[in-house]
Amino acid sequence: MSTLRTVVTGTGHYLPKRVVPNSYFEDFIDTSDEWITTRTGIKTRYYAASDETTSSLGLKAAESALAKSGNKPEDIDLVIVATSTSDHTFPSTATQIQSGLGITTGYAFDIQAVCAGFVFALANANALIKAGEASKALVIGAETFSRIMDWEDRTTCILFGDGAGAIVLESDNMVNGSQDRGVLATDLHSDGRFKDILYVDGGVSTTKTTGYLRMKGREVFRHAVSKLVTSTEQVLNKANIKSSEIDWAVPHQANVRIIQSATQKLNIPLDKVIVTLEQHGNTSAASIPISLSVASDKGKFKKGDLILSHAIGGGLCWGSFLLRW
Ligand code: UT7
């Protein structure tokens, strides 16, 4: 019996030109390269230029993923962008990227699940393709978090960076065997009771301003480790796979200590974990697709490798996916 699966056929990413080292912050807040490095693992992050926007970063990542997948823009019938830093309140960033690619058919929309956004976007693209509502999707995570930083808040402004990553996801018939490629399982959760530990203090319908990111870091850290572990156990159960079978973990890149703690609890050795936050910082919804693209460009993944991703962000929203490359 054959099974319809959604397979990753291309990855791409784009980072702005401006690289910002930890030492940059020492001039205007009470912090140090040593504190940032030891508490987070971050050494540098990228900031978008004034003429760049979330959609312009996302467009470049999408073009790269599309070229690597061997598809033309008109082959794509679904564009989903995970972002919390949309160019405009509306229209969606996804329609701007769709238009930038010259696509005038199919449909495009944004998903807002903050740092878990790419996991939510991939799960939705996978479900829409399997339901026959699309056949080839561009799934993009793109952010300009530098635009929502409070530069006087040392607990947050050092953490985040700008960037975009994209994948092409397309349907393929598999034999329904243990070596089938494609998305094997997804697992999504949210719990709005935790709004106050990670949010932006502005918005269209409240302050009519953009606002700044606010976070109770220690509390988010505690939720992150336990929720990422539980969601990963659930996604492994859904796919009937053991954590020892995972070839690569590509986690959300928020803090190297969260990554180490969660993967250790899951018995995933660190040499199987892709870590890019040292260079990129936390790029929110863009972090997983950037990491997938960076690792793929380095030739880390072979066809058939089992890849796990998990993420948590504001909401709280969290989840995971398992796919065979
Ligand atoms: O991607 C979305 C999800 N977000 C996350 O997953 C982030 C989760 N949280 C974290 O990554 C960590 O909690 C942080 C990196 C944000 C903070 O690290 P921490 O080890 O939890 O530090 P802390 O908040 O417990 O603060 C320890 C001390 C405090 O000083 P006191 O109260 O002990 O005197 C802070 O004021 O470090 C101080 N501190 C800083 N010191 C130098 C906070 N930020 C800084 C800073 N430089 N930038």
Short mmCIF file of N, CA, C and O in Angstrom, two decimals, residues 206-306:
data_model
loop_
_atom_site.label_atom_id
_atom_site.label_comp_id
_atom_site.label_asym_id
_atom_site.label_seq_id
_atom_site.Cartn_x
_atom_site.Cartn_y
_atom_site.Cartn_z
N THR A 206 -4.55 47.11 20.95
CA THR A 206 -4.37 47.53 22.35
C THR A 206 -3.77 48.94 22.38
O THR A 206 -4.46 49.93 22.59
N THR A 207 -2.47 49.01 22.11
CA THR A 207 -1.78 50.30 22.21
C THR A 207 -1.70 51.04 20.87
O THR A 207 -1.29 52.20 20.83
N LYS A 208 -2.04 50.33 19.79
CA LYS A 208 -1.88 50.85 18.42
C LYS A 208 -0.40 51.16 18.12
O LYS A 208 -0.10 51.99 17.28
N THR A 209 0.49 50.50 18.85
CA THR A 209 1.93 50.63 18.58
C THR A 209 2.50 49.23 18.38
O THR A 209 1.82 48.23 18.62
N THR A 210 3.77 49.18 17.97
CA THR A 210 4.39 47.87 17.75
C THR A 210 4.77 47.23 19.08
O THR A 210 4.59 46.03 19.26
N GLY A 211 5.31 48.00 19.99
CA GLY A 211 5.70 47.47 21.29
C GLY A 211 7.07 46.80 21.29
O GLY A 211 7.74 46.72 20.26
N TYR A 212 7.47 46.36 22.48
CA TYR A 212 8.78 45.73 22.68
C TYR A 212 8.61 44.37 23.35
O TYR A 212 7.70 44.16 24.15
N LEU A 213 9.56 43.49 23.03
CA LEU A 213 9.53 42.14 23.59
C LEU A 213 9.81 42.17 25.09
O LEU A 213 10.72 42.87 25.54
N ARG A 214 9.01 41.44 25.85
CA ARG A 214 9.20 41.32 27.30
C ARG A 214 9.27 39.85 27.65
O ARG A 214 8.46 39.06 27.15
N MET A 215 10.21 39.48 28.51
CA MET A 215 10.35 38.05 28.83
C MET A 215 10.84 37.85 30.25
O MET A 215 11.75 38.54 30.70
N LYS A 216 10.20 36.87 30.93
CA LYS A 216 10.73 36.38 32.21
C LYS A 216 11.56 35.15 31.86
O LYS A 216 11.04 34.02 31.78
N GLY A 217 12.84 35.41 31.57
CA GLY A 217 13.70 34.39 30.96
C GLY A 217 13.80 33.10 31.75
O GLY A 217 13.72 32.01 31.19
N ARG A 218 13.97 33.23 33.07
CA ARG A 218 14.17 32.03 33.89
C ARG A 218 12.93 31.12 33.83
O ARG A 218 13.04 29.91 33.76
N GLU A 219 11.72 31.76 33.84
CA GLU A 219 10.49 30.95 33.79
C GLU A 219 10.32 30.29 32.43
O GLU A 219 9.91 29.14 32.32
N VAL A 220 10.65 31.06 31.35
CA VAL A 220 10.54 30.47 30.01
C VAL A 220 11.50 29.29 29.89
O VAL A 220 11.15 28.24 29.35
N PHE A 221 12.70 29.45 30.44
CA PHE A 221 13.71 28.40 30.41
C PHE A 221 13.15 27.11 31.02
O PHE A 221 13.27 26.02 30.45
N ARG A 222 12.53 27.25 32.18
CA ARG A 222 12.00 26.07 32.90
C ARG A 222 10.92 25.37 32.06
O ARG A 222 10.96 24.15 31.88
N HIS A 223 9.98 26.16 31.52
CA HIS A 223 8.95 25.55 30.67
C HIS A 223 9.58 24.92 29.43
O HIS A 223 9.13 23.88 28.96
N ALA A 224 10.59 25.59 28.89
CA ALA A 224 11.17 25.15 27.61
C ALA A 224 11.68 23.72 27.73
O ALA A 224 11.30 22.85 26.94
N VAL A 225 12.51 23.47 28.72
CA VAL A 225 13.13 22.14 28.79
C VAL A 225 12.05 21.06 28.95
O VAL A 225 12.01 20.09 28.20
N SER A 226 11.13 21.24 29.91
CA SER A 226 10.16 20.16 30.15
C SER A 226 9.20 19.99 28.97
O SER A 226 8.90 18.87 28.56
N LYS A 227 8.75 21.09 28.38
CA LYS A 227 7.76 20.98 27.29
C LYS A 227 8.40 20.43 26.01
O LYS A 227 7.78 19.68 25.26
N LEU A 228 9.64 20.82 25.74
CA LEU A 228 10.32 20.29 24.54
C LEU A 228 10.54 18.79 24.68
O LEU A 228 10.36 18.04 23.71
N VAL A 229 10.89 18.35 25.89
CA VAL A 229 11.12 16.92 26.10
C VAL A 229 9.80 16.15 25.93
O VAL A 229 9.72 15.15 25.21
N THR A 230 8.73 16.64 26.57
CA THR A 230 7.44 15.94 26.48
C THR A 230 6.93 15.88 25.05
O THR A 230 6.48 14.84 24.58
N SER A 231 7.01 17.00 24.34
CA SER A 231 6.52 17.01 22.95
C SER A 231 7.35 16.05 22.09
O SER A 231 6.80 15.36 21.23
N THR A 232 8.66 16.03 22.33
CA THR A 232 9.50 15.12 21.54
C THR A 232 9.12 13.67 21.82
O THR A 232 9.03 12.84 20.90
N GLU A 233 8.87 13.34 23.09
CA GLU A 233 8.44 11.96 23.42
C GLU A 233 7.14 11.64 22.69
O GLU A 233 6.95 10.53 22.18
N GLN A 234 6.24 12.63 22.62
CA GLN A 234 4.95 12.38 21.96
C GLN A 234 5.13 12.18 20.45
O GLN A 234 4.50 11.31 19.85
N VAL A 235 5.99 13.00 19.82
CA VAL A 235 6.16 12.86 18.37
C VAL A 235 6.86 11.53 18.05
O VAL A 235 6.54 10.87 17.05
N LEU A 236 7.78 11.11 18.91
CA LEU A 236 8.45 9.82 18.71
C LEU A 236 7.43 8.68 18.83
O LEU A 236 7.42 7.75 18.02
N ASN A 237 6.54 8.78 19.83
CA ASN A 237 5.49 7.76 19.99
C ASN A 237 4.59 7.69 18.79
O ASN A 237 4.25 6.61 18.31
N LYS A 238 4.20 8.87 18.27
CA LYS A 238 3.29 8.90 17.11
C LYS A 238 3.91 8.16 15.93
O LYS A 238 3.23 7.54 15.14
N ALA A 239 5.23 8.32 15.77
CA ALA A 239 5.91 7.70 14.62
C ALA A 239 6.47 6.32 14.96
O ALA A 239 7.06 5.67 14.10
N ASN A 240 6.27 5.90 16.21
CA ASN A 240 6.78 4.59 16.66
C ASN A 240 8.31 4.49 16.45
O ASN A 240 8.80 3.51 15.90
N ILE A 241 8.99 5.52 16.89
CA ILE A 241 10.44 5.61 16.70
C ILE A 241 11.10 5.88 18.05
O ILE A 241 10.52 6.57 18.90
N LYS A 242 12.27 5.30 18.28
CA LYS A 242 12.99 5.53 19.55
C LYS A 242 13.98 6.68 19.37
O LYS A 242 14.50 6.89 18.26
N SER A 243 14.29 7.39 20.45
CA SER A 243 15.20 8.55 20.33
C SER A 243 16.59 8.10 19.86
O SER A 243 17.32 8.85 19.23
N SER A 244 16.94 6.84 20.14
CA SER A 244 18.26 6.33 19.70
C SER A 244 18.35 6.24 18.17
O SER A 244 19.45 6.16 17.62
N GLU A 245 17.20 6.26 17.49
CA GLU A 245 17.21 6.17 16.02
C GLU A 245 17.42 7.54 15.36
O GLU A 245 17.65 7.62 14.15
N ILE A 246 17.35 8.61 16.13
CA ILE A 246 17.48 9.96 15.56
C ILE A 246 18.92 10.18 15.07
O ILE A 246 19.87 9.92 15.79
N ASP A 247 19.05 10.61 13.81
CA ASP A 247 20.38 10.91 13.27
C ASP A 247 20.79 12.34 13.60
O ASP A 247 21.96 12.61 13.87
N TRP A 248 19.83 13.28 13.52
CA TRP A 248 20.14 14.69 13.78
C TRP A 248 18.99 15.36 14.52
O TRP A 248 17.83 15.20 14.14
N ALA A 249 19.32 16.13 15.55
CA ALA A 249 18.34 17.01 16.19
C ALA A 249 18.63 18.43 15.69
O ALA A 249 19.79 18.87 15.71
N VAL A 250 17.60 19.10 15.22
CA VAL A 250 17.75 20.48 14.75
C VAL A 250 16.78 21.32 15.59
O VAL A 250 15.66 21.63 15.17
N PRO A 251 17.19 21.66 16.83
CA PRO A 251 16.27 22.35 17.74
C PRO A 251 16.18 23.85 17.47
O PRO A 251 17.06 24.43 16.82
N HIS A 252 15.12 24.47 18.00
CA HIS A 252 15.05 25.94 18.03
C HIS A 252 16.27 26.44 18.78
O HIS A 252 16.68 25.89 19.81
N GLN A 253 16.86 27.53 18.26
CA GLN A 253 18.13 28.03 18.77
C GLN A 253 17.89 29.23 19.69
O GLN A 253 17.96 30.38 19.25
N ALA A 254 17.53 28.97 20.95
CA ALA A 254 17.31 30.08 21.89
C ALA A 254 18.47 30.20 22.86
O ALA A 254 18.93 31.31 23.14
N ASN A 255 18.91 29.06 23.40
CA ASN A 255 19.95 29.09 24.43
C ASN A 255 20.63 27.72 24.41
O ASN A 255 19.95 26.70 24.48
N VAL A 256 21.95 27.71 24.34
CA VAL A 256 22.65 26.42 24.22
C VAL A 256 22.41 25.57 25.47
O VAL A 256 22.40 24.34 25.39
N ARG A 257 22.13 26.21 26.60
CA ARG A 257 21.88 25.42 27.82
C ARG A 257 20.52 24.71 27.74
O ARG A 257 20.36 23.62 28.26
N ILE A 258 19.53 25.35 27.08
CA ILE A 258 18.24 24.67 26.88
C ILE A 258 18.44 23.49 25.93
O ILE A 258 17.95 22.38 26.16
N ILE A 259 19.21 23.73 24.86
CA ILE A 259 19.45 22.66 23.87
C ILE A 259 20.15 21.48 24.55
O ILE A 259 19.74 20.32 24.39
N GLN A 260 21.19 21.78 25.34
CA GLN A 260 21.94 20.70 26.00
C GLN A 260 21.06 19.94 26.99
O GLN A 260 21.07 18.71 27.02
N SER A 261 20.28 20.69 27.77
CA SER A 261 19.48 20.06 28.80
C SER A 261 18.39 19.17 28.18
O SER A 261 18.20 18.01 28.60
N ALA A 262 17.70 19.68 27.15
CA ALA A 262 16.60 18.90 26.54
C ALA A 262 17.14 17.68 25.81
O ALA A 262 16.60 16.57 25.96
N THR A 263 18.21 17.84 25.05
CA THR A 263 18.71 16.69 24.28
C THR A 263 19.33 15.64 25.21
O THR A 263 19.21 14.45 24.96
N GLN A 264 19.93 16.11 26.31
CA GLN A 264 20.48 15.14 27.28
C GLN A 264 19.35 14.31 27.90
O GLN A 264 19.45 13.10 28.00
N LYS A 265 18.24 14.96 28.25
CA LYS A 265 17.10 14.22 28.83
C LYS A 265 16.52 13.23 27.82
O LYS A 265 15.93 12.23 28.19
N LEU A 266 16.68 13.54 26.54
CA LEU A 266 16.15 12.65 25.48
C LEU A 266 17.20 11.63 25.03
O LEU A 266 16.96 10.87 24.09
N ASN A 267 18.35 11.64 25.70
CA ASN A 267 19.45 10.72 25.34
C ASN A 267 19.92 10.89 23.90
O ASN A 267 20.27 9.93 23.22
N ILE A 268 19.92 12.14 23.43
CA ILE A 268 20.46 12.42 22.09
C ILE A 268 21.85 13.02 22.30
O ILE A 268 21.99 14.09 22.91
N PRO A 269 22.92 12.35 21.81
CA PRO A 269 24.26 12.88 22.04
C PRO A 269 24.48 14.21 21.32
O PRO A 269 23.93 14.44 20.24
N LEU A 270 25.30 15.06 21.93
CA LEU A 270 25.49 16.42 21.39
C LEU A 270 26.10 16.44 19.99
O LEU A 270 25.89 17.39 19.24
N ASP A 271 26.85 15.39 19.63
CA ASP A 271 27.42 15.40 18.28
C ASP A 271 26.36 15.14 17.20
O ASP A 271 26.66 15.20 16.01
N LYS A 272 25.14 14.86 17.64
CA LYS A 272 24.04 14.72 16.67
C LYS A 272 23.12 15.95 16.68
O LYS A 272 22.02 15.92 16.14
N VAL A 273 23.55 17.01 17.37
CA VAL A 273 22.69 18.19 17.53
C VAL A 273 23.27 19.35 16.71
O VAL A 273 24.45 19.69 16.86
N ILE A 274 22.44 19.94 15.84
CA ILE A 274 22.88 21.10 15.05
C ILE A 274 22.71 22.35 15.91
O ILE A 274 21.60 22.66 16.37
N VAL A 275 23.81 23.07 16.13
CA VAL A 275 23.76 24.31 16.92
C VAL A 275 24.32 25.45 16.06
O VAL A 275 25.48 25.39 15.64
N THR A 276 23.49 26.44 15.80
CA THR A 276 23.95 27.59 14.99
C THR A 276 23.84 28.90 15.76
O THR A 276 24.19 29.96 15.24
N LEU A 277 23.32 28.83 17.00
CA LEU A 277 23.04 30.10 17.70
C LEU A 277 24.29 30.89 18.03
O LEU A 277 24.21 32.10 18.24
N GLU A 278 25.45 30.22 18.07
CA GLU A 278 26.69 30.95 18.34
C GLU A 278 26.85 32.09 17.32
O GLU A 278 27.20 33.21 17.68
N GLN A 279 26.54 31.80 16.06
CA GLN A 279 26.66 32.83 15.00
C GLN A 279 25.40 33.67 14.84
O GLN A 279 25.47 34.85 14.56
N HIS A 280 24.19 33.04 14.97
CA HIS A 280 22.95 33.71 14.54
C HIS A 280 22.10 34.27 15.67
O HIS A 280 21.15 35.01 15.41
N GLY A 281 22.41 33.89 16.93
CA GLY A 281 21.51 34.26 18.02
C GLY A 281 20.17 33.60 17.85
O GLY A 281 20.03 32.63 17.08
N ASN A 282 19.17 34.11 18.57
CA ASN A 282 17.81 33.55 18.47
C ASN A 282 17.06 34.31 17.37
O ASN A 282 16.75 35.49 17.54
N THR A 283 16.77 33.63 16.27
CA THR A 283 16.04 34.27 15.17
C THR A 283 14.57 33.83 15.17
O THR A 283 13.92 33.86 14.13
N SER A 284 14.07 33.43 16.34
CA SER A 284 12.67 33.07 16.52
C SER A 284 12.23 32.04 15.48
O SER A 284 12.87 31.00 15.33
N ALA A 285 11.15 32.33 14.72
CA ALA A 285 10.61 31.33 13.78
C ALA A 285 11.59 30.97 12.67
O ALA A 285 11.42 29.96 11.99
N ALA A 286 12.62 31.78 12.48
CA ALA A 286 13.58 31.48 11.40
C ALA A 286 14.67 30.51 11.85
O ALA A 286 15.42 30.00 11.03
N SER A 287 14.75 30.24 13.15
CA SER A 287 15.94 29.52 13.63
C SER A 287 16.03 28.09 13.12
O SER A 287 17.10 27.63 12.74
N ILE A 288 14.91 27.35 13.11
CA ILE A 288 14.99 25.95 12.64
C ILE A 288 15.27 25.89 11.13
O ILE A 288 16.18 25.16 10.72
N PRO A 289 14.54 26.64 10.28
CA PRO A 289 14.88 26.53 8.85
C PRO A 289 16.27 27.06 8.51
O PRO A 289 16.92 26.54 7.59
N ILE A 290 16.77 28.06 9.25
CA ILE A 290 18.16 28.50 9.02
C ILE A 290 19.11 27.34 9.37
O ILE A 290 20.01 26.99 8.60
N SER A 291 18.87 26.70 10.51
CA SER A 291 19.76 25.60 10.94
C SER A 291 19.68 24.42 9.96
O SER A 291 20.70 23.80 9.65
N LEU A 292 18.47 24.11 9.49
CA LEU A 292 18.32 23.02 8.50
C LEU A 292 19.13 23.34 7.25
O LEU A 292 19.83 22.49 6.70
N SER A 293 19.04 24.61 6.81
CA SER A 293 19.70 25.02 5.57
C SER A 293 21.22 25.05 5.74
O SER A 293 21.97 24.57 4.88
N VAL A 294 21.69 25.59 6.87
CA VAL A 294 23.14 25.65 7.12
C VAL A 294 23.71 24.23 7.17
O VAL A 294 24.72 23.93 6.53
N ALA A 295 23.03 23.34 7.89
CA ALA A 295 23.54 21.96 8.02
C ALA A 295 23.48 21.23 6.69
O ALA A 295 24.39 20.48 6.33
N SER A 296 22.41 21.47 5.93
CA SER A 296 22.28 20.83 4.62
C SER A 296 23.38 21.32 3.68
O SER A 296 24.02 20.53 2.97
N ASP A 297 23.65 22.64 3.69
CA ASP A 297 24.72 23.20 2.85
C ASP A 297 26.09 22.60 3.20
O ASP A 297 26.96 22.48 2.35
N LYS A 298 26.26 22.26 4.49
CA LYS A 298 27.54 21.68 4.91
C LYS A 298 27.61 20.19 4.60
O LYS A 298 28.59 19.52 4.95
N GLY A 299 26.53 19.64 4.02
CA GLY A 299 26.51 18.22 3.65
C GLY A 299 26.34 17.29 4.83
O GLY A 299 26.71 16.12 4.78
N LYS A 300 25.76 17.80 5.94
CA LYS A 300 25.60 16.96 7.14
C LYS A 300 24.57 15.86 6.94
O LYS A 300 24.71 14.77 7.47
N PHE A 301 23.47 16.18 6.21
CA PHE A 301 22.36 15.21 6.13
C PHE A 301 22.52 14.31 4.90
O PHE A 301 22.77 14.80 3.80
N LYS A 302 22.31 12.99 5.11
CA LYS A 302 22.25 12.08 3.96
C LYS A 302 20.79 11.67 3.75
O LYS A 302 19.99 11.69 4.70
N LYS A 303 20.49 11.29 2.53
CA LYS A 303 19.14 10.83 2.22
C LYS A 303 18.78 9.69 3.19
O LYS A 303 19.59 8.77 3.39
N GLY A 304 17.61 9.78 3.79
CA GLY A 304 17.18 8.72 4.71
C GLY A 304 17.49 9.03 6.17
O GLY A 304 17.01 8.32 7.06
N ASP A 305 18.27 10.09 6.46
CA ASP A 305 18.56 10.44 7.86
C ASP A 305 17.27 10.86 8.57
O ASP A 305 16.42 11.56 8.00
N LEU A 306 17.17 10.46 9.84
CA LEU A 306 16.00 10.80 10.64
C LEU A 306 16.29 12.09 11.40
O LEU A 306 17.27 12.16 12.16
#
